[in-house]
C-alpha cells in the first residue's frame, strides 16, 4: 500500500467516518451503472497492484496514481532498485470499474500504460510530498481514449492549488484478503493537515487497506455530472483507518502536462 504498512483495522474507533462498499446496479437496459467509472485497479503483470483513476485531460489519456506504485523510492539522491514491498513492479495496465472475485471482470477494458511521469523528489529522495504519478495510457483497438470509455463528463479536473481542509471523496480497491469481491470502497469526509507531517493531507476513514494506494482524493464531487476536482492521491497511513495524500502542486502539474502531451 505504501512505505508505511497498513495495520489492523481500528474501524470501531470513535469518530471514524463510514466507508461504503460500492455496488454496481443495472439500468433499465440491463447495462451496469458504475458509481465511480473513472476509478479502477492498476495492475502489474496482470495482478491487482494499486488503485488509479482517470483525470480529465485534452487527449483523454491520463491516469493518476501514487509514485510508489510505479517507481522505487530513491534515498540520498540515489534511485531505488525495487518497489516499496521489495518486488519488481512489472508491466503496468489499468482496468477502470474493475470488479469480481478472483481475476474479476474489466467492464471498461484494460488499458496499457505507455509511459509514467514521476517527480525526481520521489525517485531520488523518496519524498512523501511527491508521492504522486501521472500515467499516459494507450488508446484501445478502436482508437478510443480511456476517458471516452469511462465517460468524458466523469473525470475530475486536477486542482494544483488546493487547500488542506476540503470535503473529499476517496475511492479505492483494497487487496483481495480484505475484499474478495474486488469491489471499490468509498468514503466522503473532511481532509486536513496530517499531524505528523503537516505538508501531507490526512483523512480518518476505515477500510483503506493495502491495494488502495493511488486512490483519488476528489473535492467538490456532486454526482456523475459534477465530477469535482482531483487534489491528490492516497499515499500511506499507519492503519486502514489513517490515510495520507500528497497534495498536488505546481511540480505535479508539470508531470501531468508531460503525460497529457499528444
Tab-separated table of C-alpha atoms in Angstrom:
chain	number	residue	atom	x	y	z
A	1	UNK	CA	0.000	0.000	0.000
A	2	UNK	CA	2.690	2.452	0.970
A	3	UNK	CA	6.094	2.754	2.576
A	4	UNK	CA	4.190	2.554	5.886
A	5	UNK	CA	2.486	-0.838	6.018
A	6	UNK	CA	-1.208	-0.691	6.757
A	7	UNK	CA	-2.023	-2.296	10.085
A	8	UNK	CA	-5.026	-3.980	11.617
A	9	UNK	CA	-8.400	-2.297	11.385
A	10	UNK	CA	-9.444	0.155	14.033
A	11	UNK	CA	-12.853	0.695	12.488
A	12	UNK	CA	-14.580	0.818	15.835
A	13	UNK	CA	-12.590	3.856	16.903
A	14	UNK	CA	-14.704	6.858	17.735
A	15	UNK	CA	-15.042	9.484	15.047
A	16	UNK	CA	-14.155	7.250	12.096
A	17	UNK	CA	-16.115	8.191	9.002
A	18	UNK	CA	-18.198	5.489	7.377
A	19	UNK	CA	-16.786	3.634	4.385
A	20	UNK	CA	-19.183	2.111	1.904
A	21	UNK	CA	-18.509	-0.800	-0.384
A	22	UNK	CA	-19.562	0.461	-3.780
A	23	UNK	CA	-22.048	-1.775	-5.557
A	24	UNK	CA	-22.883	-1.732	-9.257
A	25	UNK	CA	-26.528	-1.514	-10.277
A	26	UNK	CA	-28.243	-2.119	-13.592
A	27	UNK	CA	-30.087	0.471	-15.591
A	28	UNK	CA	-33.327	-0.259	-17.398
A	29	UNK	CA	-31.411	-1.704	-20.340
A	30	UNK	CA	-29.518	-4.147	-18.099
A	31	UNK	CA	-26.310	-2.192	-18.615
A	32	UNK	CA	-24.316	-1.878	-15.383
A	33	UNK	CA	-24.051	1.584	-13.888
A	34	UNK	CA	-20.714	2.273	-12.243
A	35	UNK	CA	-20.817	4.896	-9.480
A	36	UNK	CA	-17.104	5.672	-9.992
A	37	UNK	CA	-16.272	4.549	-13.544
A	38	UNK	CA	-13.027	6.531	-13.606
A	39	UNK	CA	-11.522	4.573	-10.691
A	40	UNK	CA	-10.012	1.138	-11.159
A	41	UNK	CA	-7.228	-1.298	-10.461
A	42	UNK	CA	-3.674	-0.597	-11.522
A	43	UNK	CA	-2.318	-3.998	-12.479
A	44	UNK	CA	1.288	-5.164	-12.580
A	45	UNK	CA	1.794	-8.259	-14.730
A	46	UNK	CA	-1.963	-8.781	-14.655
A	47	UNK	CA	-2.318	-8.694	-10.856
A	48	UNK	CA	-4.002	-6.090	-8.630
A	49	UNK	CA	-1.173	-3.791	-7.596
A	50	UNK	CA	-2.644	-0.415	-6.615
A	51	UNK	CA	-5.571	1.893	-7.350
A	52	UNK	CA	-5.590	4.523	-10.103
A	53	UNK	CA	-8.096	6.873	-11.716
A	54	UNK	CA	-8.703	8.801	-14.905
A	55	UNK	CA	-8.122	12.545	-14.653
A	56	UNK	CA	-9.538	14.943	-17.208
A	57	UNK	CA	-7.047	15.775	-19.967
A	58	UNK	CA	-7.181	17.162	-23.526
A	59	UNK	CA	-6.415	13.801	-25.158
A	60	UNK	CA	-8.305	11.760	-22.549
A	61	UNK	CA	-5.304	9.528	-21.904
A	62	UNK	CA	-4.049	10.419	-18.404
A	63	UNK	CA	-4.376	8.328	-15.238
A	64	UNK	CA	-3.257	9.356	-11.746
A	65	UNK	CA	-1.817	7.087	-9.051
A	66	UNK	CA	0.827	7.095	-6.300
A	67	UNK	CA	4.502	7.346	-7.247
A	68	UNK	CA	5.410	4.357	-5.096
A	69	UNK	CA	3.059	2.247	-7.222
A	70	UNK	CA	5.105	2.841	-10.360
A	71	UNK	CA	8.659	3.788	-9.314
A	72	UNK	CA	11.001	2.765	-6.472
A	73	UNK	CA	11.747	5.427	-3.874
A	74	UNK	CA	15.210	6.936	-4.004
A	75	UNK	CA	17.393	7.605	-0.994
A	76	UNK	CA	20.118	10.208	-0.507
A	77	UNK	CA	19.922	11.142	-4.177
A	78	UNK	CA	20.329	7.551	-5.391
A	79	UNK	CA	17.428	5.898	-7.282
A	80	UNK	CA	15.905	2.814	-5.680
A	81	UNK	CA	16.025	-0.612	-7.286
A	82	UNK	CA	12.791	-2.305	-6.189
A	83	UNK	CA	9.280	-1.299	-5.191
A	84	UNK	CA	8.359	-0.477	-1.605
A	85	UNK	CA	7.492	-4.122	-0.858
A	86	UNK	CA	10.701	-5.456	-2.372
A	87	UNK	CA	9.034	-6.786	-5.521
A	88	UNK	CA	9.519	-5.857	-9.133
A	89	UNK	CA	6.752	-3.566	-10.353
A	90	UNK	CA	6.179	-5.342	-13.673
A	91	UNK	CA	4.237	-4.391	-16.792
A	92	UNK	CA	1.515	-1.918	-15.895
A	93	UNK	CA	-2.084	-1.717	-17.115
A	94	UNK	CA	-5.232	-0.007	-15.878
A	95	UNK	CA	-8.703	-1.571	-15.531
A	96	UNK	CA	-11.374	1.039	-14.688
A	97	UNK	CA	-14.524	-0.127	-12.849
A	98	UNK	CA	-12.881	-3.492	-12.134
A	99	UNK	CA	-14.992	-5.878	-10.061
A	100	UNK	CA	-15.480	-9.539	-9.266
A	101	UNK	CA	-13.858	-12.409	-7.411
A	102	UNK	CA	-10.519	-13.831	-8.493
A	103	UNK	CA	-9.399	-12.456	-11.835
A	104	UNK	CA	-12.593	-10.394	-11.895
A	105	UNK	CA	-14.063	-8.559	-14.846
A	106	UNK	CA	-12.945	-5.471	-16.727
A	107	UNK	CA	-16.220	-3.952	-17.983
A	108	UNK	CA	-14.492	-0.878	-19.396
A	109	UNK	CA	-11.460	-2.670	-20.757
A	110	UNK	CA	-7.785	-2.945	-19.836
A	111	UNK	CA	-5.577	-0.057	-20.890
A	112	UNK	CA	-1.860	-0.453	-21.418
A	113	UNK	CA	0.351	2.092	-19.705
A	114	UNK	CA	2.612	3.736	-22.279
A	115	UNK	CA	4.670	5.985	-20.024
A	116	UNK	CA	4.958	7.054	-16.385
A	117	UNK	CA	5.792	10.505	-15.076
A	118	UNK	CA	7.208	10.801	-11.551
A	119	UNK	CA	8.893	13.679	-9.705
A	120	UNK	CA	12.610	13.222	-9.006
A	121	UNK	CA	11.895	14.276	-5.427
A	122	UNK	CA	10.452	10.766	-5.204
A	123	UNK	CA	12.823	8.831	-7.445
A	124	UNK	CA	15.960	10.351	-5.854
A	125	UNK	CA	14.918	11.159	-2.306
A	126	UNK	CA	11.730	9.218	-1.536
A	127	UNK	CA	9.964	12.446	-0.578
A	128	UNK	CA	6.423	11.596	0.544
A	129	UNK	CA	5.175	15.031	-0.545
A	130	UNK	CA	5.949	13.957	-4.134
A	131	UNK	CA	4.260	10.554	-3.894
A	132	UNK	CA	2.081	11.058	-6.955
A	133	UNK	CA	2.435	9.986	-10.575
A	134	UNK	CA	0.658	10.519	-13.873
A	135	UNK	CA	0.487	7.758	-16.456
A	136	UNK	CA	-0.144	8.025	-20.181
A	137	UNK	CA	-2.230	5.113	-21.460
A	138	UNK	CA	-2.569	3.767	-24.970
A	139	UNK	CA	-5.851	4.020	-26.911
A	140	UNK	CA	-7.783	0.810	-27.422
A	141	UNK	CA	-8.018	-1.150	-30.677
A	142	UNK	CA	-10.793	1.151	-31.876
A	143	UNK	CA	-8.728	4.260	-31.222
A	144	UNK	CA	-10.787	5.346	-28.205
A	145	UNK	CA	-9.169	7.046	-25.252
A	146	UNK	CA	-9.700	5.748	-21.737
A	147	UNK	CA	-11.619	8.918	-20.914
A	148	UNK	CA	-14.049	8.205	-23.742
A	149	UNK	CA	-14.584	4.718	-22.307
A	150	UNK	CA	-15.340	5.912	-18.764
A	151	UNK	CA	-17.308	8.970	-19.883
A	152	UNK	CA	-15.944	12.380	-20.769
A	153	UNK	CA	-18.035	14.076	-18.094
A	154	UNK	CA	-16.999	11.663	-15.337
A	155	UNK	CA	-13.308	12.507	-14.915
A	156	UNK	CA	-12.407	15.198	-12.361
A	157	UNK	CA	-10.177	18.063	-13.376
A	158	UNK	CA	-6.901	18.395	-11.477
A	159	UNK	CA	-6.524	21.132	-8.864
A	160	UNK	CA	-2.956	22.429	-8.397
A	161	UNK	CA	-3.625	24.977	-5.642
A	162	UNK	CA	-5.913	23.163	-3.230
A	163	UNK	CA	-6.084	23.944	0.448
A	164	UNK	CA	-5.945	21.165	3.036
A	165	UNK	CA	-9.393	21.445	4.572
A	166	UNK	CA	-11.774	20.126	1.946
A	167	UNK	CA	-14.679	17.724	1.761
A	168	UNK	CA	-13.205	14.858	-0.224
A	169	UNK	CA	-14.468	11.608	-1.668
A	170	UNK	CA	-11.800	8.913	-1.655
A	171	UNK	CA	-12.317	5.703	-3.661
A	172	UNK	CA	-10.015	2.688	-3.678
A	173	UNK	CA	-9.656	-1.049	-4.164
A	174	UNK	CA	-8.396	-2.944	-1.077
A	175	UNK	CA	-6.413	-6.147	-1.538
A	176	UNK	CA	-8.395	-9.351	-2.028
A	177	UNK	CA	-7.686	-10.626	1.513
A	178	UNK	CA	-9.920	-7.863	2.813
A	179	UNK	CA	-12.012	-7.521	-0.324
A	180	UNK	CA	-12.591	-10.915	-2.010
A	181	UNK	CA	-15.172	-9.485	-4.425
A	182	UNK	CA	-12.718	-6.793	-5.554
A	183	UNK	CA	-15.231	-4.005	-5.147
A	184	UNK	CA	-14.131	-0.444	-4.501
A	185	UNK	CA	-14.723	1.238	-1.168
A	186	UNK	CA	-15.599	4.913	-0.912
A	187	UNK	CA	-15.599	7.486	1.846
A	188	UNK	CA	-16.677	11.122	1.872
A	189	UNK	CA	-15.189	13.080	4.750
A	190	UNK	CA	-13.171	16.154	5.691
A	191	UNK	CA	-9.459	16.288	4.906
A	192	UNK	CA	-6.927	18.238	6.970
A	193	UNK	CA	-3.209	18.554	7.653
A	194	UNK	CA	-1.547	15.369	8.885
A	195	UNK	CA	-0.391	15.954	12.469
A	196	UNK	CA	2.833	14.010	11.921
A	197	UNK	CA	3.627	15.683	8.607
A	198	UNK	CA	1.733	18.955	8.124
A	199	UNK	CA	2.680	19.038	4.430
A	200	UNK	CA	0.523	15.952	3.822
A	201	UNK	CA	-3.253	15.636	3.591
A	202	UNK	CA	-4.965	13.356	6.127
A	203	UNK	CA	-8.327	11.611	6.483
A	204	UNK	CA	-9.703	9.200	9.054
A	205	UNK	CA	-11.802	6.588	7.317
A	206	UNK	CA	-11.749	2.818	7.860
A	207	UNK	CA	-11.319	0.231	5.127
A	208	UNK	CA	-8.374	1.571	3.137
A	209	UNK	CA	-6.147	-1.483	3.278
A	210	UNK	CA	-3.183	-2.453	1.146
A	211	UNK	CA	-4.106	-2.038	-2.519
A	212	UNK	CA	-5.704	1.381	-2.107
A	213	UNK	CA	-2.506	3.334	-2.743
A	214	UNK	CA	-3.173	5.775	-5.555
A	215	UNK	CA	-6.851	6.212	-4.667
A	216	UNK	CA	-8.117	9.594	-5.887
A	217	UNK	CA	-8.983	12.335	-3.383
A	218	UNK	CA	-11.791	14.222	-5.126
A	219	UNK	CA	-13.032	17.535	-3.740
A	220	UNK	CA	-16.397	19.113	-4.545
A	221	UNK	CA	-17.825	15.986	-6.127
A	222	UNK	CA	-21.541	16.483	-6.670
A	223	UNK	CA	-22.536	13.358	-8.592
A	224	UNK	CA	-21.988	11.880	-12.049
A	225	UNK	CA	-22.470	15.249	-13.764
A	226	UNK	CA	-20.282	17.083	-11.223
A	227	UNK	CA	-17.040	15.073	-11.076
A	228	UNK	CA	-15.255	17.569	-8.830
A	229	UNK	CA	-11.547	18.340	-8.580
A	230	UNK	CA	-8.704	15.871	-8.063
A	231	UNK	CA	-6.419	17.304	-5.351
A	232	UNK	CA	-4.188	14.309	-4.592
A	233	UNK	CA	-3.892	10.512	-4.401
A	234	UNK	CA	-3.625	8.201	-1.418
A	235	UNK	CA	-0.012	7.717	-0.366
A	236	UNK	CA	0.150	5.983	3.011
A	237	UNK	CA	-1.098	5.636	6.559
A	238	UNK	CA	-0.319	3.669	9.704
A	239	UNK	CA	-3.593	1.692	9.671
A	240	UNK	CA	-6.512	1.081	7.339
A	241	UNK	CA	-8.210	3.977	9.158
A	242	UNK	CA	-5.499	6.611	8.814
A	243	UNK	CA	-4.692	7.686	5.271
A	244	UNK	CA	-2.469	10.401	3.875
A	245	UNK	CA	-2.001	12.016	0.483
A	246	UNK	CA	0.444	14.385	-1.130
A	247	UNK	CA	-1.480	17.458	-2.236
A	248	UNK	CA	-0.935	18.318	-5.910
A	249	UNK	CA	1.391	21.267	-6.529
A	250	UNK	CA	2.998	23.005	-9.494
A	251	UNK	CA	5.503	20.163	-9.924
A	252	UNK	CA	2.589	17.746	-10.087
A	253	UNK	CA	1.137	19.981	-12.769
A	254	UNK	CA	4.358	19.728	-14.785
A	255	UNK	CA	4.167	15.917	-14.642
A	256	UNK	CA	0.527	15.975	-15.695
A	257	UNK	CA	1.292	18.238	-18.639
A	258	UNK	CA	4.046	15.870	-19.790
A	259	UNK	CA	1.681	12.914	-19.521
A	260	UNK	CA	-1.041	14.771	-21.426
A	261	UNK	CA	1.064	15.705	-24.435
A	262	UNK	CA	-0.177	14.250	-27.755
